[in-house]
Amino acid sequence: MTPSDKLKEASPTAAGPAAPTQSNFIREIIREDVKTNKYSGRVWTRFPPEPNGYLHIGHAKAICLDFGLADEFGGGTNLRFDDTNPEKEETEYVESIMRDVRWLGFEWENLLYASDYFDQLYQWAVQLIKAGKAYVDDLTADEVRQYRGTLTEPGKESPHRNRSIAENLDLFERMRLGEFPDGARCLRAKIDMASPNFNMRDPVMYRILRAEHHRTGNKWCIYPLYDFAHGQSDSLEKITHSMCTLEFEDHRPLYNWYIKELGIFPSQQIEFDRLNLTYTLLSKRKLLQLVREGRVRGWDDPRMPTISGIRRRGYTPEAIRNFCNSIGVTKTNGTIELAMLEHFVREDLNKRALRVMAVLHPLKVVIDNYPEDQAEEMEAVNNPEDLSAGTRKVPFSRELYIEQDDFREDPPKGYFRLSPGKEVRLRYGYFITAQRVVKNEQGEVVEVHCTYDPATRGGNAPDGRKVKSTIHWVSASHAVPAEVRIYEMLFTKPDPNDVPEGAEFTANLNPNSLQTVKNVRVEPSLKSANAGERYQFERLGYFCVDPDSGPDALVFNRTVALKDTWAKMEKKQSAGSSGKAK
Ligand code: ATP
Ligand code: MG
C-alpha cells in the first residue's frame, strides 16, 4: 500500500466526489471545446496553490472546479505548487496542501512544482531576448513603478529599453551568475508602454533575489515573476483549461502574449469569481497573521476557515463539495452567507451522524419511585435518517442528569418542558413528573425530585395520554464526563475588513468566539469515541471528537448547532417570490 492509498483509505470520502450538478459557464466552454475538437477533445486542468499558507474554503471552490470538471470530461488534474516566491514558501505548507486536497476527495494525476521549470523558463527568457522581445533594465523597482504611468497617462520607456540583444544576453547571464546586488536589475518583456492594460507595459519577468528556495536551495539568485511562470507552466503541462480567479482577468493578454511569442502550447485561461463568505476572511496572508499573533490556536483551530480547521471542527468533505457545486461560478464577485455553508454541513451530517445523548449543563433529577439499586437498558435509535445504523442500549437509573434549561421552577407561559407538577417524556425512557426541588444556599435548584410512570417505558403511555415535550438525559452514575468547545463566528462583522481608517481587521475579532463547557456528561457509548468521529447530540447540534481527546478526557467541538437559519431564509425568499408571482 502506498502512503497515498493509506490516506485515501483513512479518508471518509474514499467513495469519491459526488457528480457535479449545477450548470456553470466554464462547463459550457469545455463542452464546446470538446465538441469542436479543440485540444483533440482532451481536458486537463491544474490546481496551482502557492505553498505560503494552509488552504481555505475559497481554495476548496477552486479545487472542486479544477478536479471536478476534468473528471467530468474524462481528463485529469495536476497539483502544481506555484513556488516562485522563495521567501514565503515552506515544506510544511506543501504537505498540508496535499493532505487537504486528498481529504476533499480528490487525487491528482501529477505532482509538480513551478520550480521544476526554472531551467526551461530561463531558456525561454533567453529566447525572448534573442527575438528582441525582452531587455535587462537597470531601473530600481520604485523607478519601474514611476515609469509605468497612470490610468490616464501612458508609461515612459526606460532609458535601457533599446539595449542591443548581445548586451541584454550578457547582462541577463550575469544576473543569473550573481554579479549584481538584489534588485539592481531586472528582466522585462518589451511590449507596449502605452497599452491601456498596465500588465502589458513592459512587465517584469525576472528579479534578482538572494533567498534560499525550499526546493532549489541556493541554485538561483534570480526568480521569475508569477506572470512569466504561470502560463508557461500551464503550457509545459499541456493544460487545456487554466481556471483562476477574476483578479487575473487583466493578466490574460499577457498570458496569451508569452504563449504566442514563445510559440508554445496554447493553454487558455478562464476566470471565475472568488469565494467570499460573510464573517470570514479568506486570505492566507491574514490567516497567517492570526496564527502568528496567537489570535487562534493554529492553522487548524476549528474557528479558522482553513480546510484543516473545518475538518477538525467536524465539517465533512461531502458537505463542502455539495456547497461548492451549489454556489456554482459567475463572472462577478459577490459574498455568500456563512449560513448557507452551515446549511450544507447540517444537511450532510443529518444523514450520517449517529445520535447520542449528552447534557451540556447538568441538573440532577432523582426519580423517587424508581428502585435505588436498579438500572435498565433502553433501546435507542442510532440514526432515524438511516435505519441501517441500528440501535444501541442506553442505561437508565434512578438518578439522571437533564439540561438546566429543561427545568423551570416558575415556567413562563408557553414553557412545556419540566416544571413542578408537569409531565414530560424522557427520550427513549419514561414519562416523569416533577414533584419538588432541592436548593443550595444561594437558592439555586440543584436537584429535581420526580416520579415516573412504569407503564410508559420506551416513551409512550398505554392510556394514550400525551406530553408536550421530550427531553434528553443521561444516567448520572453511567455518564462519562467531557469537555465541549462551542464556537461562534470569529469576527463580529459580516465583512471583517470593514474597520475605521487606521484600524486593522483584527479589531473585528469576536472576543467570545470560543466558549469552553467543562462539566458535560455524555452517554457511556461515547467512552471510546475516536478523534474525528461526528455525532448529533440530540436536541443540541452536531459535535466532533477533537484530537485533544484522550481515553480519560473526552473533548468535543461543536460543529454546528441544529437551528438552520439558511433553510429559513430560503423558505422566506421562495415564499416572497411566489407571493409576488401571484
Ligand atoms: P490567498 O490570497 O488566500 O493567498 P491566492 O489566490 O493567493 O489566495 P493561491 O495559492 O495562489 O492563493 O491559489 C490557488 C488557487 O486557488 C488559484 O487558482 C486561486 O485563484 C484559487 N483561489 C484562492 N482563493 C480563492 C477564493 N477565495 N475563491 C476561489 N478560488 C480561490
Ligand atoms: Mg497567491
Coordinates of C-alpha atoms and ligand atoms in Angstrom, one line a residue:
M1 CA 0.0 0.0 0.0
T2 CA 1.4 3.4 -0.9
P3 CA 1.2 6.3 1.5
S4 CA -1.5 7.9 -0.7
D5 CA -3.6 4.7 -0.6
K6 CA -3.4 4.8 3.1
L7 CA -4.6 8.4 3.2
K8 CA -7.4 7.6 0.9
E9 CA -8.4 4.7 3.0
A10 CA -8.4 6.8 6.1
S11 CA -10.5 9.4 4.5
P12 CA -14.2 9.1 4.8
T13 CA -14.5 10.1 1.2
A14 CA -12.9 7.0 -0.3
A15 CA -16.1 6.6 -2.4
G16 CA -15.0 9.7 -4.3
P17 CA -16.7 13.0 -5.1
A18 CA -20.3 13.4 -5.9
A19 CA -21.1 14.2 -9.5
P20 CA -21.5 18.0 -10.1
T21 CA -25.0 19.1 -10.6
Q22 CA -25.1 22.9 -11.0
S23 CA -24.6 24.1 -14.5
N24 CA -21.8 26.7 -14.9
F25 CA -20.3 28.7 -17.7
I26 CA -16.9 27.0 -17.5
R27 CA -18.5 23.7 -18.1
E28 CA -20.2 25.2 -21.2
I29 CA -16.8 26.4 -22.5
I30 CA -15.2 23.0 -22.0
R31 CA -18.2 21.2 -23.6
E32 CA -17.9 23.5 -26.6
D33 CA -14.1 22.9 -26.8
V34 CA -14.6 19.1 -26.7
K35 CA -17.3 19.4 -29.4
T36 CA -15.1 21.4 -31.7
N37 CA -12.2 19.1 -31.0
K38 CA -10.0 21.9 -29.7
Y39 CA -7.1 20.2 -28.0
S40 CA -8.2 17.0 -29.7
G41 CA -11.0 16.7 -27.2
R42 CA -8.6 16.5 -24.3
V43 CA -9.4 18.2 -21.0
W44 CA -6.6 18.7 -18.5
T45 CA -6.6 21.2 -15.6
R46 CA -4.3 22.1 -12.7
F47 CA -4.7 23.4 -9.2
P48 CA -1.8 25.8 -8.6
P49 CA -1.5 26.8 -4.9
E50 CA 1.3 28.9 -3.7
P51 CA 2.7 27.0 -0.7
N52 CA 2.7 30.0 1.5
G53 CA 0.0 29.0 3.9
Y54 CA -2.8 26.5 4.5
L55 CA -5.7 26.0 2.1
H56 CA -9.0 27.6 3.0
I57 CA -12.6 27.1 1.9
G58 CA -12.0 29.5 -1.0
H59 CA -9.4 27.1 -2.4
A60 CA -12.0 24.3 -2.0
K61 CA -14.1 26.1 -4.5
A62 CA -11.2 26.2 -7.0
I63 CA -10.3 22.6 -6.2
C64 CA -13.9 21.4 -6.8
L65 CA -13.8 23.2 -10.2
D66 CA -10.4 22.1 -11.3
F67 CA -10.7 18.5 -10.3
G68 CA -14.5 18.2 -10.7
L69 CA -14.7 19.5 -14.3
A70 CA -11.6 17.5 -15.5
D71 CA -13.2 14.4 -14.0
E72 CA -16.5 15.0 -15.6
F73 CA -14.9 15.2 -19.1
G74 CA -12.7 12.2 -18.6
G75 CA -9.5 14.2 -18.2
G76 CA -7.1 14.8 -15.3
T77 CA -5.7 17.4 -13.0
N78 CA -2.2 18.3 -11.9
L79 CA -1.4 19.5 -8.5
R80 CA 1.2 22.2 -9.2
F81 CA 2.9 24.2 -6.5
D82 CA 3.4 27.7 -7.7
D83 CA 6.6 28.2 -5.8
T84 CA 8.3 31.2 -7.2
N85 CA 8.4 33.3 -4.0
P86 CA 11.1 31.6 -2.1
E87 CA 10.9 33.9 0.9
K88 CA 7.3 32.9 1.9
E89 CA 7.2 29.3 1.0
E90 CA 7.7 26.2 3.2
T91 CA 7.6 22.5 3.0
E92 CA 5.1 22.4 5.9
Y93 CA 2.6 24.1 3.6
V94 CA 3.3 21.8 0.7
E95 CA 2.5 18.8 2.9
S96 CA -0.7 20.4 4.4
I97 CA -1.9 21.2 0.9
M98 CA -1.6 17.6 -0.3
R99 CA -3.3 16.3 2.8
D100 CA -6.2 18.8 2.4
V101 CA -6.8 18.1 -1.4
R102 CA -7.0 14.4 -0.6
W103 CA -9.3 14.9 2.3
L104 CA -11.6 16.8 0.0
G105 CA -11.8 13.6 -2.0
F106 CA -9.6 14.4 -5.0
E107 CA -6.4 12.8 -6.3
W108 CA -4.0 14.4 -8.8
E109 CA -2.5 12.8 -11.8
N110 CA 0.8 14.5 -11.4
L111 CA 2.5 16.3 -8.6
L112 CA 4.6 19.2 -10.0
Y113 CA 6.4 22.3 -8.9
A114 CA 6.8 25.5 -10.9
S115 CA 10.4 25.4 -9.6
D116 CA 11.0 22.3 -11.6
Y117 CA 10.7 24.6 -14.7
F118 CA 13.3 27.2 -13.6
D119 CA 15.8 26.0 -16.2
Q120 CA 13.2 25.9 -19.0
L121 CA 11.9 29.3 -18.0
Y122 CA 15.4 30.7 -18.1
Q123 CA 15.9 29.4 -21.6
W124 CA 12.6 30.9 -22.7
A125 CA 13.7 34.2 -21.3
V126 CA 16.9 34.0 -23.4
Q127 CA 14.7 33.1 -26.4
L128 CA 12.7 36.3 -25.9
I129 CA 15.8 38.4 -25.6
K130 CA 17.2 36.9 -28.8
A131 CA 13.9 37.8 -30.5
G132 CA 14.3 41.4 -29.3
K133 CA 11.2 40.9 -27.0
A134 CA 12.9 41.3 -23.6
Y135 CA 15.5 43.5 -22.1
V136 CA 17.5 44.0 -19.0
D137 CA 16.5 47.1 -17.1
D138 CA 18.7 49.0 -14.6
L139 CA 15.8 50.9 -13.1
T140 CA 15.0 50.2 -9.5
A141 CA 11.7 48.6 -8.6
D142 CA 10.5 52.1 -7.5
E143 CA 11.6 53.7 -10.7
V144 CA 9.9 50.9 -12.8
R145 CA 6.7 51.8 -10.9
Q146 CA 7.1 55.5 -11.6
Y147 CA 7.7 55.0 -15.3
R148 CA 4.7 52.8 -15.6
G149 CA 2.3 55.8 -15.9
T150 CA -1.3 56.0 -14.6
L151 CA -4.7 55.0 -15.8
T152 CA -4.9 58.2 -17.9
E153 CA -1.3 58.7 -18.8
P154 CA 0.8 56.3 -20.9
G155 CA 4.0 55.0 -19.3
K156 CA 7.5 56.2 -20.1
E157 CA 10.0 54.0 -21.8
S158 CA 13.0 53.0 -19.8
P159 CA 16.4 54.5 -21.0
H160 CA 17.6 50.9 -21.1
R161 CA 14.8 49.6 -23.3
N162 CA 16.8 49.7 -26.5
R163 CA 19.9 47.8 -25.5
S164 CA 21.4 45.5 -28.1
I165 CA 20.5 41.9 -28.0
A166 CA 24.1 41.0 -27.2
E167 CA 24.3 43.3 -24.3
N168 CA 20.9 42.0 -22.9
L169 CA 22.1 38.4 -23.2
D170 CA 25.4 39.3 -21.4
L171 CA 23.6 41.2 -18.6
F172 CA 20.9 38.5 -18.1
E173 CA 23.6 35.8 -17.8
R174 CA 25.5 37.9 -15.3
M175 CA 22.3 38.5 -13.3
R176 CA 22.0 34.7 -13.1
L177 CA 25.7 34.3 -12.1
G178 CA 25.1 36.7 -9.1
E179 CA 27.2 39.6 -10.3
F180 CA 24.7 42.2 -9.3
P181 CA 23.1 43.0 -5.9
D182 CA 19.4 42.2 -5.2
G183 CA 17.0 44.5 -7.0
A184 CA 19.8 46.2 -9.0
R185 CA 18.5 45.0 -12.4
C186 CA 15.5 43.1 -13.8
L187 CA 14.4 41.5 -17.0
R188 CA 11.4 43.0 -18.7
A189 CA 9.2 42.0 -21.6
K190 CA 9.3 44.6 -24.4
I191 CA 5.6 45.1 -25.2
D192 CA 3.9 48.5 -25.1
M193 CA 4.4 51.2 -22.5
A194 CA 1.3 53.0 -23.8
S195 CA -1.0 49.9 -23.5
P196 CA -4.3 50.7 -21.7
N197 CA -3.6 47.5 -19.8
F198 CA -0.9 48.0 -17.1
N199 CA 0.2 44.4 -17.3
M200 CA 1.3 45.0 -20.9
R201 CA 3.6 48.0 -20.0
D202 CA 6.8 46.0 -20.2
P203 CA 6.1 43.7 -17.3
V204 CA 9.0 42.4 -15.2
M205 CA 9.9 38.8 -16.0
Y206 CA 12.8 38.2 -13.6
R207 CA 14.1 39.8 -10.4
I208 CA 17.4 39.4 -8.6
L209 CA 16.7 37.9 -5.1
R210 CA 19.1 36.0 -2.9
A211 CA 16.8 33.8 -1.0
E212 CA 17.0 30.1 -0.2
H213 CA 14.3 28.2 -2.1
H214 CA 12.5 25.3 -0.3
R215 CA 13.4 23.0 -3.2
T216 CA 16.2 24.6 -5.3
G217 CA 18.2 25.8 -2.4
N218 CA 20.7 28.4 -3.4
K219 CA 20.9 27.4 -7.1
W220 CA 19.2 30.5 -8.2
C221 CA 19.6 34.2 -7.3
I222 CA 17.1 35.3 -10.0
Y223 CA 13.4 34.2 -9.8
P224 CA 10.6 34.5 -12.4
L225 CA 7.6 36.5 -11.6
Y226 CA 4.1 34.9 -11.4
D227 CA 3.1 36.0 -14.9
F228 CA 6.2 34.6 -16.5
A229 CA 6.0 31.4 -14.6
H230 CA 2.3 30.5 -14.5
G231 CA 1.2 30.4 -18.2
Q232 CA 4.5 28.8 -19.2
S233 CA 4.0 26.1 -16.6
D234 CA 0.5 25.5 -17.9
S235 CA 1.9 25.2 -21.4
L236 CA 4.6 22.8 -20.4
E237 CA 2.0 20.6 -18.8
K238 CA -0.4 20.9 -21.8
I239 CA -3.1 22.3 -19.5
T240 CA -6.2 22.9 -21.7
H241 CA -8.3 25.0 -19.3
S242 CA -6.5 27.0 -16.7
M243 CA -9.0 28.3 -14.2
C244 CA -8.2 31.2 -11.9
T245 CA -10.0 34.0 -10.0
L246 CA -11.2 37.2 -11.6
E247 CA -8.3 39.4 -10.4
F248 CA -6.3 37.7 -13.1
E249 CA -8.6 38.8 -15.9
D250 CA -6.3 41.7 -16.8
H251 CA -3.3 39.3 -16.9
R252 CA -4.9 37.2 -19.6
P253 CA -3.5 39.3 -22.5
L254 CA 0.0 38.9 -21.1
Y255 CA -0.6 35.1 -20.6
N256 CA -1.5 34.9 -24.2
W257 CA 1.3 37.2 -25.3
Y258 CA 4.0 34.9 -23.8
I259 CA 2.4 31.8 -25.4
K260 CA 2.3 33.5 -28.8
E261 CA 5.8 34.9 -28.7
L262 CA 7.3 31.7 -27.5
G263 CA 5.2 29.6 -29.8
I264 CA 4.3 27.1 -27.1
F265 CA 1.2 25.0 -26.2
P266 CA -1.8 27.3 -26.2
S267 CA -3.3 26.8 -22.8
Q268 CA -6.3 29.0 -22.1
Q269 CA -7.0 31.0 -19.0
I270 CA -10.6 31.2 -17.7
E271 CA -11.5 33.5 -14.8
F272 CA -14.3 32.9 -12.3
D273 CA -15.5 34.7 -9.1
R274 CA -13.6 34.4 -5.9
L275 CA -15.5 32.9 -3.0
N276 CA -16.2 35.4 -0.2
L277 CA -18.2 34.4 2.9
T278 CA -19.8 36.6 5.5
Y279 CA -18.0 36.8 8.9
T280 CA -15.0 35.0 7.3
L281 CA -11.6 36.1 6.0
L282 CA -10.3 34.1 3.0
S283 CA -6.7 35.4 2.6
K284 CA -3.7 33.2 3.5
R285 CA -1.8 36.3 4.5
K286 CA -4.4 37.4 7.0
L287 CA -4.9 33.9 8.3
L288 CA -1.2 33.6 8.8
Q289 CA -1.3 36.8 10.9
L290 CA -4.0 35.3 13.1
V291 CA -1.8 32.3 13.7
R292 CA 1.4 34.3 14.2
E293 CA -0.2 36.7 16.7
G294 CA -1.7 33.8 18.6
R295 CA -5.3 35.0 18.0
V296 CA -6.2 31.4 17.3
R297 CA -4.6 28.2 18.4
G298 CA -3.1 27.4 15.0
W299 CA -3.9 26.8 11.3
D300 CA -6.3 24.0 12.4
D301 CA -8.1 25.9 15.0
P302 CA -11.8 24.9 14.5
R303 CA -12.7 28.6 14.1
M304 CA -10.4 29.0 11.1
P305 CA -11.9 28.8 7.6
T306 CA -8.9 26.6 6.6
I307 CA -9.6 23.1 5.4
S308 CA -7.7 21.8 8.4
G309 CA -9.7 24.0 10.7
I310 CA -13.1 22.9 9.3
R311 CA -12.0 19.3 9.3
R312 CA -11.1 19.5 12.9
R313 CA -14.4 21.2 13.6
G314 CA -16.3 18.3 12.0
Y315 CA -17.3 19.6 8.6
T316 CA -17.4 16.7 6.0
P317 CA -15.8 16.8 2.6
E318 CA -19.1 15.9 1.1
A319 CA -20.8 18.9 2.6
I320 CA -18.1 21.2 1.3
R321 CA -18.3 19.7 -2.2
N322 CA -22.1 20.0 -2.2
F323 CA -21.7 23.6 -1.1
C324 CA -19.2 24.4 -3.9
N325 CA -21.3 22.7 -6.5
S326 CA -24.4 24.6 -5.4
I327 CA -22.8 28.1 -5.5
G328 CA -21.5 27.5 -9.0
V329 CA -19.3 30.1 -10.7
T330 CA -20.0 33.5 -12.2
K331 CA -18.1 36.4 -13.7
T332 CA -18.8 38.9 -10.8
N333 CA -17.5 38.7 -7.3
G334 CA -20.1 38.5 -4.6
T335 CA -20.5 37.3 -1.0
I336 CA -22.1 34.1 0.2
E337 CA -23.8 33.8 3.5
L338 CA -21.9 31.7 6.0
A339 CA -25.3 30.3 7.0
M340 CA -25.5 28.7 3.6
L341 CA -22.3 26.8 4.2
E342 CA -23.6 25.7 7.6
H343 CA -26.8 24.5 6.0
F344 CA -24.9 22.1 3.8
V345 CA -22.9 20.9 6.7
R346 CA -26.1 20.2 8.7
E347 CA -27.8 18.6 5.7
D348 CA -24.9 16.1 5.3
L349 CA -24.4 15.4 9.0
N350 CA -28.1 14.8 9.4
K351 CA -27.7 11.8 7.0
R352 CA -24.6 10.3 8.5
A353 CA -24.1 11.4 12.2
L354 CA -25.1 8.9 14.9
R355 CA -27.5 10.3 17.5
V356 CA -26.4 10.3 21.1
M357 CA -27.5 12.0 24.3
A358 CA -25.3 14.5 26.1
V359 CA -26.1 17.0 28.7
L360 CA -24.1 20.2 28.5
H361 CA -25.3 21.9 31.7
P362 CA -26.3 19.1 34.0
L363 CA -29.1 19.4 36.5
K364 CA -29.7 16.3 38.8
V365 CA -33.0 14.5 38.5
V366 CA -33.9 11.9 41.2
I367 CA -36.8 9.6 40.4
D368 CA -38.1 8.9 43.9
N369 CA -40.3 5.9 43.0
Y370 CA -37.6 4.2 41.0
P371 CA -35.7 1.4 42.9
E372 CA -32.4 2.6 44.3
D373 CA -30.2 -0.2 43.1
Q374 CA -31.9 -0.8 39.8
A375 CA -30.6 0.0 36.3
E376 CA -32.0 -1.0 32.9
E377 CA -31.1 -0.5 29.3
M378 CA -33.3 1.5 27.0
E379 CA -33.2 0.8 23.3
A380 CA -32.2 3.9 21.3
V381 CA -32.2 4.5 17.5
N382 CA -28.8 5.5 16.2
N383 CA -30.0 7.4 13.2
P384 CA -33.6 7.9 12.2
E385 CA -32.4 9.0 8.8
D386 CA -30.5 5.8 8.3
L387 CA -32.1 2.8 9.9
S388 CA -29.2 0.6 8.8
A389 CA -27.2 2.4 11.5
G390 CA -29.1 0.2 14.0
T391 CA -29.8 0.7 17.7
R392 CA -27.9 0.8 20.9
K393 CA -28.6 0.4 24.6
V394 CA -28.6 3.4 26.9
P395 CA -28.5 2.8 30.6
F396 CA -31.3 4.3 32.8
S397 CA -31.3 4.6 36.5
R398 CA -32.9 6.4 39.5
E399 CA -30.5 9.4 39.2
L400 CA -30.2 11.2 35.9
Y401 CA -28.9 14.5 34.5
I402 CA -31.0 16.8 32.3
E403 CA -30.2 20.2 30.9
Q404 CA -30.6 23.1 33.3
D405 CA -32.6 24.8 30.6
D406 CA -35.1 21.9 30.5
F407 CA -36.4 22.7 34.0
R408 CA -38.1 25.9 35.3
E409 CA -39.4 26.3 38.8
D410 CA -41.7 29.1 37.6
P411 CA -42.3 28.3 34.0
P412 CA -43.1 31.3 31.7
K413 CA -46.2 31.0 29.5
G414 CA -45.6 28.5 26.7
Y415 CA -42.8 26.7 28.5
F416 CA -43.7 23.0 28.1
R417 CA -40.6 21.3 29.5
L418 CA -40.2 20.1 33.0
S419 CA -41.7 22.2 35.9
P420 CA -43.4 21.4 39.2
G421 CA -46.5 19.2 38.6
K422 CA -45.8 18.9 34.8
E423 CA -45.2 15.6 33.0
V424 CA -42.6 15.2 30.2
R425 CA -41.2 12.3 28.2
L426 CA -37.6 11.3 28.7
R427 CA -36.3 10.3 25.2
Y428 CA -36.3 6.5 24.9
G429 CA -37.2 6.4 28.6
Y430 CA -40.3 7.1 30.7
F431 CA -42.8 9.9 31.4
I432 CA -41.7 11.7 34.5
T433 CA -43.5 14.3 36.6
A434 CA -41.6 16.9 38.7
Q435 CA -42.6 16.9 42.4
R436 CA -40.3 19.1 44.4
V437 CA -36.9 20.8 44.2
V438 CA -33.8 20.9 46.4
K439 CA -31.9 24.2 46.5
N440 CA -28.4 25.2 47.6
E441 CA -27.5 28.1 50.0
Q442 CA -27.7 30.5 47.1
G443 CA -31.3 29.5 46.4
E444 CA -30.4 27.7 43.1
V445 CA -32.2 24.5 42.2
V446 CA -29.6 21.6 42.5
E447 CA -32.0 18.6 42.3
V448 CA -35.4 18.0 41.0
H449 CA -37.3 15.1 42.5
C450 CA -39.7 13.4 40.2
T451 CA -41.9 10.3 39.9
Y452 CA -42.1 8.1 36.9
D453 CA -44.8 6.1 35.3
P454 CA -43.5 2.5 34.8
A455 CA -46.2 1.9 32.2
T456 CA -44.6 4.4 29.8
R457 CA -41.4 2.5 29.2
G458 CA -40.0 3.4 25.8
G459 CA -41.8 6.7 25.7
N460 CA -45.5 6.0 25.2
A461 CA -48.4 5.9 27.6
P462 CA -50.8 2.9 27.2
D463 CA -53.7 5.1 28.0
G464 CA -52.8 7.4 25.1
R465 CA -52.2 10.5 27.2
K466 CA -49.8 13.0 25.6
V467 CA -47.0 15.1 26.9
K468 CA -46.0 18.3 25.2
S469 CA -42.2 17.9 25.5
T470 CA -39.5 15.3 25.1
I471 CA -36.2 16.0 26.8
H472 CA -32.8 14.2 26.6
W473 CA -30.9 12.9 29.7
V474 CA -28.1 10.7 30.8
S475 CA -27.9 8.3 33.7
A476 CA -25.8 10.0 36.4
S477 CA -23.8 7.0 37.5
H478 CA -23.2 5.7 34.0
A479 CA -22.5 9.0 32.2
V480 CA -19.0 9.9 31.1
P481 CA -17.6 13.4 31.7
A482 CA -16.5 15.5 28.7
E483 CA -15.5 19.0 27.7
V484 CA -17.3 20.7 24.9
R485 CA -15.9 23.7 22.9
I486 CA -18.5 25.9 21.4
Y487 CA -17.5 28.2 18.5
E488 CA -19.1 31.4 17.4
M489 CA -18.1 33.5 14.4
L490 CA -14.5 34.5 14.5
F491 CA -15.5 38.1 13.5
T492 CA -18.3 40.3 14.7
K493 CA -18.9 42.0 11.3
P494 CA -20.2 40.4 8.1
D495 CA -17.2 42.0 6.4
P496 CA -14.2 41.5 8.7
N497 CA -12.3 44.1 6.7
D498 CA -14.8 46.8 7.5
V499 CA -12.8 48.8 10.0
P500 CA -12.4 52.5 10.7
E501 CA -9.4 54.1 9.0
G502 CA -6.2 53.2 10.6
A503 CA -7.6 50.1 12.3
E504 CA -6.8 46.6 11.4
F505 CA -9.1 43.7 10.6
T506 CA -8.2 42.2 14.0
A507 CA -10.3 44.9 15.6
N508 CA -13.3 42.9 14.4
L509 CA -12.3 39.7 16.1
N510 CA -15.1 38.3 18.2
P511 CA -13.8 38.1 21.8
N512 CA -16.4 35.3 22.5
S513 CA -15.7 33.1 19.6
L514 CA -14.7 30.2 21.9
Q515 CA -16.7 29.0 24.9
T516 CA -15.4 26.0 26.8
V517 CA -18.0 24.0 28.7
K518 CA -16.3 21.8 31.3
N519 CA -18.8 19.7 33.2
V520 CA -20.6 18.0 30.3
R521 CA -22.0 14.4 30.8
V522 CA -22.3 12.1 27.8
E523 CA -23.9 8.7 27.5
P524 CA -21.4 5.8 28.0
S525 CA -21.5 4.6 24.4
L526 CA -19.1 7.6 23.7
K527 CA -16.5 6.4 26.2
S528 CA -14.1 5.1 23.5
A529 CA -15.0 7.6 20.7
N530 CA -12.1 8.5 18.5
A531 CA -10.8 11.8 17.3
G532 CA -12.7 12.9 14.1
E533 CA -15.9 11.0 14.8
R534 CA -19.0 13.0 14.4
Y535 CA -22.2 12.8 16.4
Q536 CA -25.5 14.5 16.8
F537 CA -26.1 15.4 20.4
E538 CA -29.9 15.1 20.4
R539 CA -31.6 18.5 20.5
L540 CA -28.3 20.3 20.7
G541 CA -26.4 20.1 17.4
Y542 CA -23.5 18.3 15.7
F543 CA -20.3 17.6 17.6
C544 CA -17.0 16.1 16.6
V545 CA -14.4 14.5 18.8
D546 CA -11.3 16.7 19.0
P547 CA -7.8 15.3 18.7
D548 CA -7.2 16.8 22.2
S549 CA -9.4 14.0 23.5
G550 CA -7.8 11.2 25.5
P551 CA -9.3 8.0 27.0
D552 CA -9.9 9.8 30.3
A553 CA -10.9 13.2 28.9
L554 CA -13.3 13.4 26.0
V555 CA -13.2 16.7 24.2
F556 CA -15.9 17.6 21.6
N557 CA -16.1 20.5 19.2
R558 CA -19.5 21.8 18.3
T559 CA -19.5 21.6 14.5
V560 CA -22.8 23.4 14.1
A561 CA -26.0 24.0 16.1
L562 CA -29.2 22.4 15.0
K563 CA -31.1 25.6 14.1
D564 CA -30.9 26.2 10.4
T565 CA -31.2 29.9 9.6
W566 CA -30.3 29.4 6.0
A567 CA -33.2 27.0 5.4
K568 CA -35.5 29.6 6.9
M569 CA -34.1 32.4 4.8
E570 CA -34.5 30.3 1.7
K571 CA -38.1 29.4 2.6
K572 CA -38.9 33.1 3.2
Q573 CA -37.3 34.1 -0.1
S574 CA -39.2 31.5 -2.1
A575 CA -42.5 32.3 -0.2
G576 CA -41.8 36.0 -1.0
S577 CA -41.2 35.4 -4.7
S578 CA -44.1 33.0 -5.2
G579 CA -46.2 35.7 -3.4
K580 CA -45.1 38.2 -6.0
A581 CA -45.8 35.9 -8.9
K582 CA -49.4 35.6 -7.9
Ligands
ATP1 P1 -4.7 34.0 -0.9 O1 -5.0 35.4 -1.2 O2 -5.6 33.4 0.2 O3 -3.3 33.6 -0.7 P2 -4.3 33.1 -3.5 O4 -5.2 33.3 -4.7 O5 -3.1 33.9 -3.5 O6 -5.2 33.2 -2.2 P3 -3.2 30.6 -4.4 O7 -2.5 29.6 -3.5 O8 -2.4 31.4 -5.3 O9 -3.9 31.6 -3.4 O10 -4.4 30.0 -5.0 C1 -4.5 28.7 -5.7 C2 -5.8 28.7 -6.5 O11 -6.9 28.9 -5.7 C3 -5.8 29.9 -7.5 O12 -6.3 29.4 -8.7 C4 -6.7 30.9 -6.9 O13 -7.3 31.7 -7.9 C5 -7.7 30.0 -6.1 N1 -8.3 30.7 -5.0 C6 -7.7 31.3 -4.0 N2 -8.6 31.9 -3.2 C7 -9.8 31.6 -3.7 C8 -11.2 32.0 -3.3 N3 -11.4 32.7 -2.3 N4 -12.2 31.6 -4.1 C9 -11.9 30.8 -5.2 N5 -10.7 30.5 -5.6 C10 -9.7 30.9 -4.9
MG2 MG -1.4 34.0 -4.4

